[in-house]
Amino acid sequence: MKEIRIDSINNDIVIFAKDRAKRPMDKMNEENEEKNKNEYNQKCPFCRGNEINSPDLKFKIEDENDWVVRSVNNKYPIVDKFQDNIYGNHEVMIDTYRHNGSFYNMSEDEFYNMFLMYRNRYSDFIKDEKIKYVTIFKNYLRKAGASLNHPHSQIISISIIPPDIEKEVNISRKYYKDNNRHLYDDIIKNEIEEKKRVVNNSENFLTLVPKSTKYTGEIRIIFKKNIRFEDIENNEIRELSKIFKNLFSNIYKVNGDLPFNIFIHTHPKNSESEYLNVHIHIIPRKNSFGGFELSTGIYVSSIEPEHIAKKIKF
Amino acid sequence: MKEIRIDSINNDIVIFAKDRAKRPMDKMNEENEEKNKNEYNQKCPFCRGNEINSPDLKFKIEDENDWVVRSVNNKYPIVDKFQDNIYGNHEVMIDTYRHNGSFYNMSEDEFYNMFLMYRNRYSDFIKDEKIKYVTIFKNYLRKAGASLNHPHSQIISISIIPPDIEKEVNISRKYYKDNNRHLYDDIIKNEIEEKKRVVNNSENFLTLVPKSTKYTGEIRIIFKKNIRFEDIENNEIRELSKIFKNLFSNIYKVNGDLPFNIFIHTHPKNSESEYLNVHIHIIPRKNSFGGFELSTGIYVSSIEPEHIAKKIKF
């Protein structure tokens, strides 16, 4: 049983999903996550050979040996299809068969297969008539909200437009009405001109440290073309895989095994969202917000974005 | 030099305060904060006898021996008075002279002196013509953003109305226009009737676990009268001190030495905010948000507020 409630004093939306308290947690504390991992872990439900512990297969890609990526129903879903007011679907996408894989050591081909899976599941999820939005995200390490070590991402569809998405859509629409230009086109143009916050500029994507973000160290990858996520082509997925390989390799050189979240902001279904470009937020989980940020919604940063971009550009 | 920037895709407000990267950090990691603390620590700038390391005294209360609470300029301010676009003031309020004090062991009298200091500093800060809002908050333990162990709170005035405050003010005003009743009056009435989320109901304050909050385990203390924070009377401060003593004693029994943030939401200066009641948010920092929350602005909770209220009510 899920329940959706609005915080009456600030309109925050909260989903109550009691069953999630029961989900298993790998033994790891924040300072000392599982170490000396091998490619296979007997106890891991996401490893090759242990598929009996992650049934409800929805998609897989195989090579000559066995599957390389795999998407299954989430056993402890945030949303499900049993109610109309808070309807949705929730799958776990296994990024790679390797238990000891991570964005910091995955090959370009591994990223490629992972993104093919992202596109496949997204295309499938977005077709459901009852849903309004599909979100893809990844939590890496406990500090970023991960409960299991095996590299995995998540995809959730939901019957409401999330407030953060609505906000971005509204801002991009207003910008167009005020300026008769697209916000994301202007960001791309200005950042390429100013150059100092650009991490990488490739044919179809601009990777940058935002001029302003509430998350110190955030990196954004902006799709240059205004396409829907399900329409991303194979050559663009190849390009994105190269970017991820290089980007995470550089982040690791600077920060080591840093916890992070990744999420892809895509277009809501059936809404006037044509002024938004798909973009990926990569959020390092290094610092905690304190009372000032929680109290005000104003965020404090003590590191210049330009300084961060310089260290990780490629 | 401070700089204020708006995140152009979502309008988040970010203050760049580079000097804060230099502020000293007590040696402690998240799992192992300073232990076996004594009432006095030779290296602590906030201890009695070490006042030379926390000069710029703005306020103090003394007993027959020495000072018991003390407010000083923050050496690493988030805002300062050198610029007009992002103008403000920032003091550190030392909650108690005891280095080993904490909200979990402070006496009712210690809370009383602390709240007298809060009111004094608030009254002083709010008078500045250039400021629009004053926020009081506290970070307890590193996980909640604290950099020093000695018990302390912070007060910041700022020349803009923070977005989270504006949002709460707008919601309370709209509620009045739609219903011809005050939102906070209705919350107080309904919660007392429903009873199951009430932690404590005293003459001037209602302490409760909100029916919905993005922070699992949040506790709110709502002022029943619609007064401005600077107008709180001594007898009300005494009542609030009793509540804090009992509340934190019960939180400790259930959760142990839990990191938390506290912040007081007060009225902006010179704005139509008469529909807002002052309230205190107490946020435990037990769980981390994951990618779903960061991506969508929708929060997931797996524990019923009623269950939490039952465990800590008094």
XYZ file of C-alpha atoms in Angstrom:
628
model
C 0.000 0.000 0.000
C 1.382 3.346 -1.060
C 0.137 6.708 0.004
C 0.840 10.134 -1.388
C 0.693 13.150 0.893
C 1.434 16.830 0.398
C 3.328 18.739 3.074
C 0.697 21.396 3.672
C 3.086 24.158 4.611
C 5.374 23.942 1.575
C 3.664 21.608 -0.916
C 6.495 19.032 -0.883
C 5.227 15.723 -2.200
C 5.888 12.616 -0.102
C 5.201 8.981 -1.000
C 4.764 6.603 1.930
C 6.121 3.208 0.909
C 6.314 1.220 4.119
C 7.524 -2.015 2.542
C 10.780 -0.397 1.549
C 11.899 -0.480 5.175
C 12.199 -4.252 4.706
C 14.599 -4.193 1.773
C 17.888 -5.953 2.425
C 20.983 -3.893 3.044
C 24.441 -5.144 2.191
C 26.651 -4.999 5.230
C 28.722 -1.902 4.809
C 29.194 1.268 6.713
C 29.927 4.604 5.145
C 33.631 4.544 5.747
C 34.132 0.942 4.870
C 31.991 -0.374 2.047
C 32.585 -3.899 0.772
C 36.208 -4.230 -0.282
C 38.198 -6.699 -2.385
C 35.175 -7.422 -4.525
C 35.358 -10.163 -7.139
C 33.504 -10.428 -10.421
C 31.128 -12.903 -8.771
C 29.658 -12.837 -5.269
C 27.714 -15.870 -4.144
C 25.304 -13.895 -1.986
C 24.528 -11.173 -4.536
C 21.058 -11.379 -6.165
C 22.323 -9.445 -9.207
C 25.278 -11.711 -10.104
C 25.333 -14.155 -13.034
C 24.214 -17.558 -11.839
C 22.046 -16.068 -9.050
C 19.148 -15.071 -11.323
C 16.753 -17.077 -9.180
C 17.092 -14.264 -6.610
C 16.242 -11.566 -9.137
C 13.384 -13.051 -11.173
C 10.818 -11.076 -13.214
C 13.246 -10.450 -16.032
C 12.085 -7.608 -18.279
C 15.069 -7.140 -20.580
C 18.590 -8.388 -21.162
C 21.493 -8.095 -23.583
C 23.654 -11.162 -24.079
C 27.122 -11.672 -25.486
C 28.537 -15.021 -26.639
C 28.807 -16.221 -23.017
C 25.824 -15.001 -21.039
C 23.880 -11.840 -20.258
C 25.843 -8.619 -19.813
C 23.057 -6.285 -18.640
C 19.669 -7.204 -17.260
C 16.586 -5.369 -16.009
C 14.236 -6.867 -13.422
C 11.278 -5.748 -11.356
C 12.271 -4.001 -8.126
C 11.238 -6.211 -5.210
C 10.687 -3.185 -2.969
C 9.106 -0.703 -5.369
C 8.527 2.974 -4.579
C 5.428 2.814 -6.787
C 3.380 -0.044 -8.216
C 0.368 -0.675 -10.441
C -2.159 -1.413 -7.702
C -3.486 2.100 -7.175
C -4.618 4.853 -9.494
C -3.628 7.897 -7.444
C 0.002 6.856 -7.245
C 0.502 4.467 -10.126
C 3.810 3.456 -11.658
C 6.462 0.880 -12.357
C 9.894 0.333 -10.855
C 12.719 -1.799 -12.270
C 16.309 -2.341 -11.244
C 18.716 -2.230 -14.175
C 21.924 -4.196 -13.579
C 24.612 -2.000 -15.165
C 27.036 -4.869 -15.754
C 27.277 -8.536 -14.822
C 30.524 -7.755 -12.971
C 29.936 -7.501 -9.224
C 33.126 -5.467 -8.960
C 32.162 -3.114 -11.776
C 31.564 0.577 -11.156
C 31.335 3.728 -13.266
C 34.963 4.256 -12.289
C 36.177 1.070 -14.011
C 33.539 0.173 -16.613
C 34.651 -0.028 -20.247
C 33.148 2.023 -23.048
C 31.334 -1.117 -24.244
C 29.864 -1.733 -20.812
C 28.500 1.808 -20.748
C 27.186 1.280 -24.279
C 25.174 -1.789 -23.266
C 23.956 -0.035 -20.151
C 22.659 2.934 -22.162
C 21.019 0.595 -24.691
C 19.195 -0.906 -21.718
C 18.296 2.566 -20.395
C 16.746 3.453 -23.779
C 14.898 0.164 -24.073
C 13.351 0.351 -20.617
C 12.563 4.052 -21.005
C 10.796 3.448 -24.350
C 8.815 0.682 -22.765
C 7.882 2.588 -19.596
C 6.844 5.775 -21.436
C 4.245 3.892 -23.493
C 2.016 3.176 -20.492
C -1.042 5.414 -20.876
C -1.425 6.047 -17.177
C 2.034 7.432 -16.547
C 3.200 11.036 -16.931
C 6.906 10.810 -16.271
C 9.778 8.321 -16.319
C 12.926 8.864 -14.285
C 16.239 7.003 -14.590
C 18.722 7.356 -11.755
C 21.621 5.673 -10.020
C 22.807 5.756 -6.396
C 26.465 4.839 -5.898
C 27.536 3.841 -2.377
C 25.513 3.971 0.817
C 26.069 7.685 1.344
C 24.218 8.269 -1.940
C 21.346 5.982 -0.952
C 22.488 2.619 -2.380
C 21.476 -0.475 -0.442
C 23.257 -3.111 -2.558
C 26.829 -3.106 -3.877
C 26.365 -4.731 -7.285
C 26.380 -1.909 -9.875
C 22.804 -1.053 -10.742
C 20.562 1.790 -11.871
C 16.841 2.291 -11.401
C 13.949 3.327 -13.591
C 10.611 4.519 -12.230
C 7.485 5.634 -14.053
C 4.908 7.688 -12.216
C 1.412 9.007 -12.783
C 2.254 12.575 -11.774
C 4.700 15.138 -13.136
C 7.338 15.523 -10.398
C 7.670 19.071 -9.031
C 11.336 19.430 -9.931
C 10.550 18.497 -13.538
C 7.575 20.802 -13.721
C 9.763 23.608 -12.422
C 12.436 23.035 -15.088
C 9.789 22.766 -17.819
C 8.120 25.995 -16.690
C 11.408 27.864 -16.504
C 12.405 26.767 -20.016
C 8.990 27.750 -21.411
C 9.043 31.145 -19.714
C 12.558 31.762 -21.009
C 11.371 31.125 -24.541
C 8.403 33.451 -24.155
C 10.579 36.195 -22.666
C 13.510 35.903 -25.081
C 12.222 34.102 -28.149
C 15.243 31.832 -27.796
C 15.679 28.413 -26.196
C 17.245 28.402 -22.712
C 19.303 25.268 -23.340
C 20.578 26.574 -26.686
C 21.699 29.739 -24.932
C 23.393 27.838 -22.112
C 25.239 25.671 -24.644
C 26.280 28.679 -26.742
C 27.406 30.769 -23.751
C 29.281 27.982 -22.036
C 31.164 27.057 -25.202
C 32.072 30.725 -25.679
C 33.158 31.207 -22.059
C 34.901 27.820 -22.183
C 36.127 27.795 -18.564
C 33.375 25.582 -17.157
C 33.345 23.154 -20.100
C 34.545 19.654 -19.207
C 34.030 18.232 -22.702
C 32.417 19.447 -25.900
C 31.527 16.685 -28.371
C 29.235 16.539 -31.378
C 25.970 15.873 -29.575
C 26.693 16.616 -25.907
C 28.099 19.425 -23.798
C 29.589 18.304 -20.465
C 30.095 21.111 -17.978
C 30.270 22.213 -14.373
C 27.201 24.470 -13.983
C 27.835 28.139 -13.284
C 25.458 27.745 -10.386
C 24.177 24.608 -8.713
C 23.077 23.798 -5.210
C 25.345 20.736 -5.287
C 29.016 21.681 -5.145
C 30.852 19.588 -7.730
C 27.792 18.763 -9.831
C 28.457 17.924 -13.485
C 25.805 18.249 -16.194
C 25.705 16.634 -19.588
C 23.325 18.500 -21.885
C 21.929 16.969 -25.071
C 22.578 19.532 -27.803
C 19.636 18.399 -29.923
C 16.181 18.739 -28.482
C 15.208 15.067 -28.787
C 13.205 12.864 -26.470
C 15.271 10.343 -24.537
C 13.698 7.341 -26.254
C 14.841 8.753 -29.621
C 18.542 8.760 -28.832
C 20.396 6.976 -31.670
C 23.030 4.285 -31.389
C 25.837 6.583 -32.527
C 24.809 9.086 -29.838
C 24.813 6.316 -27.242
C 28.330 5.414 -28.382
C 29.393 9.044 -27.984
C 27.799 9.230 -24.514
C 29.575 6.024 -23.493
C 32.937 7.527 -24.416
C 32.090 10.617 -22.378
C 31.133 8.535 -19.320
C 34.298 6.453 -19.604
C 36.537 9.538 -19.719
C 34.566 11.599 -17.246
C 34.457 8.996 -14.479
C 38.070 8.102 -15.041
C 38.954 11.769 -14.411
C 36.623 12.115 -11.437
C 38.313 9.080 -9.895
C 41.777 10.589 -10.418
C 40.743 13.724 -8.526
C 38.374 12.347 -5.871
C 38.910 8.589 -5.591
C 35.911 6.376 -4.940
C 33.438 9.211 -4.396
C 29.746 8.427 -3.713
C 27.462 9.999 -6.315
C 23.949 10.144 -7.724
C 23.115 10.351 -11.386
C 19.742 11.212 -12.818
C 18.470 11.955 -16.280
C 15.947 14.760 -16.638
C 13.695 13.920 -19.574
C 10.461 15.255 -21.057
C 7.182 14.626 -19.273
C 4.697 12.812 -21.457
C 1.995 14.898 -23.125
C 2.989 18.228 -21.731
C 4.239 21.423 -23.300
C 7.840 20.575 -22.614
C 9.373 21.277 -25.992
C 11.673 23.962 -24.558
C 13.534 21.497 -22.336
C 16.620 19.597 -23.542
C 17.324 16.213 -21.979
C 20.226 16.520 -19.541
C 22.030 14.355 -17.035
C 22.841 15.536 -13.514
C 25.849 13.923 -11.825
C 25.902 14.811 -8.128
C 28.899 13.976 -5.933
C 27.905 13.245 -2.336
C 30.871 14.757 -0.587
C 29.379 17.450 1.577
C 26.192 17.540 3.635
C 23.775 20.413 3.639
C 23.477 22.153 6.998
C 20.664 24.010 8.697
C 21.081 27.161 6.622
C 20.369 25.323 3.370
C 17.563 23.226 4.860
C 15.981 26.297 6.408
C 16.116 28.678 3.496
C 16.494 26.832 0.206
C 19.585 28.965 -0.371
C 22.748 26.958 -0.923
C 26.297 27.877 -0.038
C 29.255 26.916 -2.162
C 32.880 27.549 -1.401
C 34.491 26.189 -4.572
C 34.404 27.914 -7.966
C 32.882 25.776 -10.766
C 35.720 26.918 -13.033
C 38.225 25.355 -10.650
C 36.422 22.011 -10.705
C 36.066 22.011 -14.514
C 39.789 22.628 -14.930
C 40.652 19.536 -12.922
C 38.437 17.073 -14.767
C 38.195 18.357 -18.340
C 39.146 16.077 -21.234
C 33.864 38.402 -1.739
C 30.456 36.784 -1.961
C 28.542 36.115 -5.106
C 24.931 35.167 -5.601
C 23.941 33.111 -8.619
C 20.691 31.584 -9.773
C 20.657 28.071 -11.218
C 19.105 28.988 -14.558
C 17.312 25.713 -15.092
C 15.484 25.539 -11.759
C 15.947 28.946 -10.071
C 17.783 27.536 -7.051
C 19.709 30.293 -5.321
C 23.389 29.700 -4.578
C 25.772 31.888 -2.575
C 29.460 31.480 -3.378
C 31.439 32.037 -0.186
C 34.951 30.888 -0.967
C 36.466 31.808 2.385
C 34.334 29.216 4.148
C 36.533 26.487 2.685
C 39.202 27.737 5.092
C 37.207 27.320 8.298
C 38.752 24.952 10.819
C 37.275 21.510 11.254
C 37.486 19.634 14.511
C 39.049 16.260 13.952
C 36.204 13.825 13.852
C 34.798 11.449 11.330
C 31.155 10.584 11.028
C 31.348 7.343 12.931
C 33.660 8.587 15.588
C 33.095 12.134 16.695
C 35.079 13.491 19.640
C 34.439 11.268 22.650
C 34.933 11.590 26.392
C 34.453 15.317 26.231
C 35.013 17.408 29.336
C 33.362 20.651 30.333
C 36.501 22.492 29.183
C 38.687 21.834 26.162
C 41.906 23.784 25.886
C 41.822 23.945 22.086
C 38.188 24.994 21.746
C 37.602 28.636 20.723
C 34.133 28.582 22.328
C 35.160 27.436 25.832
C 35.308 29.694 28.888
C 38.800 31.073 29.246
C 39.479 30.864 25.495
C 37.524 34.006 24.601
C 40.585 35.452 22.869
C 39.884 32.940 20.081
C 36.274 34.041 19.697
C 36.409 37.838 19.944
C 33.812 40.296 18.620
C 31.409 39.621 21.457
C 27.875 40.770 20.631
C 25.907 39.437 23.585
C 26.280 37.381 26.714
C 24.369 36.229 29.793
C 26.323 35.777 32.996
C 25.650 33.916 36.207
C 27.477 34.489 39.509
C 30.628 32.789 38.104
C 31.087 33.735 34.464
C 29.188 33.841 31.169
C 26.766 30.991 30.435
C 25.835 31.840 26.814
C 27.653 34.109 24.417
C 27.169 35.316 20.828
C 30.106 36.321 18.623
C 30.688 37.229 14.985
C 31.184 34.196 12.753
C 34.788 34.243 11.516
C 33.788 32.532 8.254
C 30.478 34.212 7.453
C 28.101 33.067 4.728
C 27.099 36.714 4.264
C 28.640 40.001 5.359
C 28.007 43.734 5.191
C 30.436 44.547 2.389
C 28.057 44.202 -0.558
C 24.566 45.406 -1.264
C 23.318 42.565 -3.471
C 24.007 39.934 -0.855
C 24.124 41.798 2.426
C 23.744 40.299 5.878
C 25.177 39.406 9.246
C 26.268 36.088 10.713
C 26.894 35.283 14.377
C 27.694 32.086 16.225
C 25.652 31.656 19.393
C 27.341 29.458 21.998
C 24.450 27.426 23.442
C 26.189 26.728 26.754
C 29.644 27.264 28.237
C 29.904 23.476 28.695
C 32.029 21.927 25.936
C 30.342 18.600 26.651
C 26.846 20.048 26.562
C 24.335 19.014 23.916
C 20.586 19.260 23.416
C 20.490 15.696 24.739
C 21.897 16.683 28.161
C 21.208 20.409 28.606
C 19.075 21.468 31.574
C 15.868 23.441 31.278
C 17.756 26.516 32.541
C 20.436 26.092 29.906
C 17.760 26.003 27.193
C 16.119 29.045 28.795
C 19.318 31.096 28.558
C 19.906 29.885 25.025
C 16.430 30.977 23.916
C 16.866 34.352 25.644
C 19.996 34.740 23.534
C 18.117 33.646 20.390
C 15.460 36.319 21.025
C 18.003 39.013 21.794
C 20.077 38.381 18.676
C 16.963 38.012 16.497
C 15.547 41.330 17.757
C 18.849 42.995 17.045
C 19.318 41.457 13.570
C 15.757 42.182 12.393
C 16.188 45.931 13.040
C 18.726 46.376 10.242
C 16.937 48.264 7.468
C 18.725 46.439 4.679
C 17.763 42.932 5.685
C 14.580 41.060 4.773
C 14.899 37.836 6.730
C 16.646 36.403 9.789
C 17.230 32.683 10.183
C 18.268 30.817 13.343
C 19.534 27.271 12.965
C 21.710 24.627 14.548
C 23.778 21.793 13.044
C 24.533 18.935 15.436
C 27.386 16.602 14.486
C 29.369 16.521 11.255
C 26.709 14.593 9.361
C 24.384 17.559 9.910
C 26.991 20.064 8.762
C 28.700 20.995 12.056
C 32.399 21.801 11.887
C 33.065 22.341 15.610
C 32.020 20.196 18.555
C 31.274 22.858 21.172
C 27.463 23.256 21.276
C 26.512 26.257 19.198
C 23.735 27.694 17.036
C 23.900 30.235 14.246
C 21.953 33.314 13.266
C 22.079 34.862 9.812
C 20.310 37.907 8.413
C 19.991 38.328 4.691
C 18.843 40.973 2.216
C 16.569 38.622 0.272
C 13.542 36.558 1.264
C 14.717 32.920 1.003
C 12.719 30.799 -1.481
C 11.620 28.246 1.126
C 10.231 31.033 3.305
C 8.511 32.742 0.408
C 6.921 29.420 -0.491
C 5.565 28.874 3.028
C 4.314 32.464 3.214
C 2.563 32.157 -0.161
C 0.960 28.844 0.763
C -0.381 30.224 4.051
C -1.741 33.329 2.312
C -3.407 31.312 -0.439
C -4.933 28.996 2.154
C -6.501 31.968 3.885
C -7.887 33.376 0.648
C -9.307 29.980 -0.342
C -10.753 29.008 3.049
C -11.109 32.195 5.056
C -9.317 30.362 7.856
C -5.671 30.312 8.919
C -3.653 27.276 7.766
C -1.715 26.999 11.020
C -4.867 27.293 13.130
C -6.391 24.465 11.122
C -3.298 22.282 11.438
C -3.254 22.847 15.202
C -6.984 22.125 15.538
C -6.910 19.009 13.349
C -3.784 17.546 14.893
C -5.106 17.997 18.423
C -8.360 16.323 17.355
C -6.621 13.436 15.587
C -4.136 13.231 18.463
C -2.029 10.393 17.057
C 0.776 12.550 15.678
C 0.928 14.894 18.692
C 4.129 14.622 20.699
C 3.176 17.297 23.214
C 0.399 19.838 23.548
C 1.153 22.715 25.907
C -0.397 26.136 26.407
C 1.466 27.983 23.687
C 3.057 25.284 21.527
C 2.011 22.170 19.665
C 4.799 19.635 19.145
C 4.058 17.026 16.494
C 5.352 14.670 13.856
C 4.041 16.156 10.588
C 1.510 14.108 8.664
C 3.764 14.615 5.669
C 7.352 15.788 5.507
C 10.194 15.097 3.144
C 12.402 14.338 6.147
C 11.475 11.050 7.800
C 11.423 11.618 11.559
C 11.020 15.398 11.394
C 9.421 17.030 14.433
C 7.723 20.427 14.292
C 6.943 22.797 17.113
C 4.244 25.258 16.092
C 3.621 28.502 17.947
C -0.130 28.578 18.660
C -0.297 32.370 18.737
C 0.547 34.255 15.607
C 3.346 36.357 17.112
C 6.631 37.455 15.634
C 9.667 35.652 17.022
C 11.096 38.764 18.665
C 7.860 39.142 20.651
C 8.060 35.790 22.415
C 7.615 36.374 26.166
C 9.725 35.029 29.009
C 7.018 32.654 30.200
C 6.747 31.246 26.663
C 10.512 30.799 26.534
C 10.281 28.924 29.824
C 7.563 26.675 28.342
C 9.639 26.090 25.192
C 12.690 25.206 27.313
C 10.677 22.530 29.138
C 9.547 21.128 25.788
C 13.110 20.995 24.454
C 14.367 19.316 27.622
C 11.690 16.597 27.445
C 11.707 16.202 23.688
C 15.452 15.703 23.303
C 15.557 13.430 26.294
C 12.981 11.206 24.552
C 14.690 11.396 21.161
C 17.902 10.251 22.833
C 16.142 7.309 24.458
C 14.886 6.124 21.073
C 17.761 7.062 18.755
C 20.847 7.704 20.853
C 23.223 10.469 19.793
C 21.476 11.214 16.493
C 22.782 14.038 14.247
C 20.127 16.690 13.614
C 19.412 20.140 12.266
C 17.071 22.639 13.853
C 15.770 25.760 12.228
C 13.163 28.330 13.151
C 10.917 29.594 10.392
C 9.960 33.161 11.223
C 8.251 36.054 9.470
C 10.040 37.937 6.727
C 10.312 41.627 7.473
C 7.865 43.943 5.757
C 5.988 41.349 3.802
C 2.431 40.134 3.829
C 3.269 37.207 6.040
C 0.556 37.526 8.649
C -0.856 34.094 7.809
C 2.306 32.266 8.862
C 2.857 31.072 12.435
C 6.424 30.805 13.694
C 7.451 27.143 13.824
C 10.555 25.124 14.533
C 11.695 22.270 12.287
C 13.780 19.535 13.935
C 15.327 17.291 11.275
C 17.099 14.060 12.210
C 19.928 13.217 9.809
C 19.602 9.476 9.779
C 18.876 8.656 6.147
C 20.292 10.085 2.945
C 18.198 11.074 -0.023
C 18.884 9.002 -3.122
C 18.633 9.726 -6.830
C 14.845 9.462 -6.937
C 14.392 12.307 -4.461
C 17.155 14.431 -5.973
C 15.773 13.897 -9.464
C 12.107 14.524 -8.857
C 11.549 16.522 -5.683
C 9.288 13.683 -4.561
C 10.315 12.122 -1.263
C 9.879 8.558 -0.122
C 9.144 7.630 3.455
C 8.844 4.146 4.863
C 7.878 4.963 8.450
C 4.466 6.222 9.551
C 4.553 9.571 11.423
C 2.065 8.125 13.923
C 4.567 5.419 14.820
C 7.311 7.959 15.495
C 5.011 10.211 17.558
C 4.008 7.294 19.752
C 7.616 6.567 20.666
C 8.606 10.085 21.719
C 5.436 11.701 23.053
C 5.408 13.195 26.553
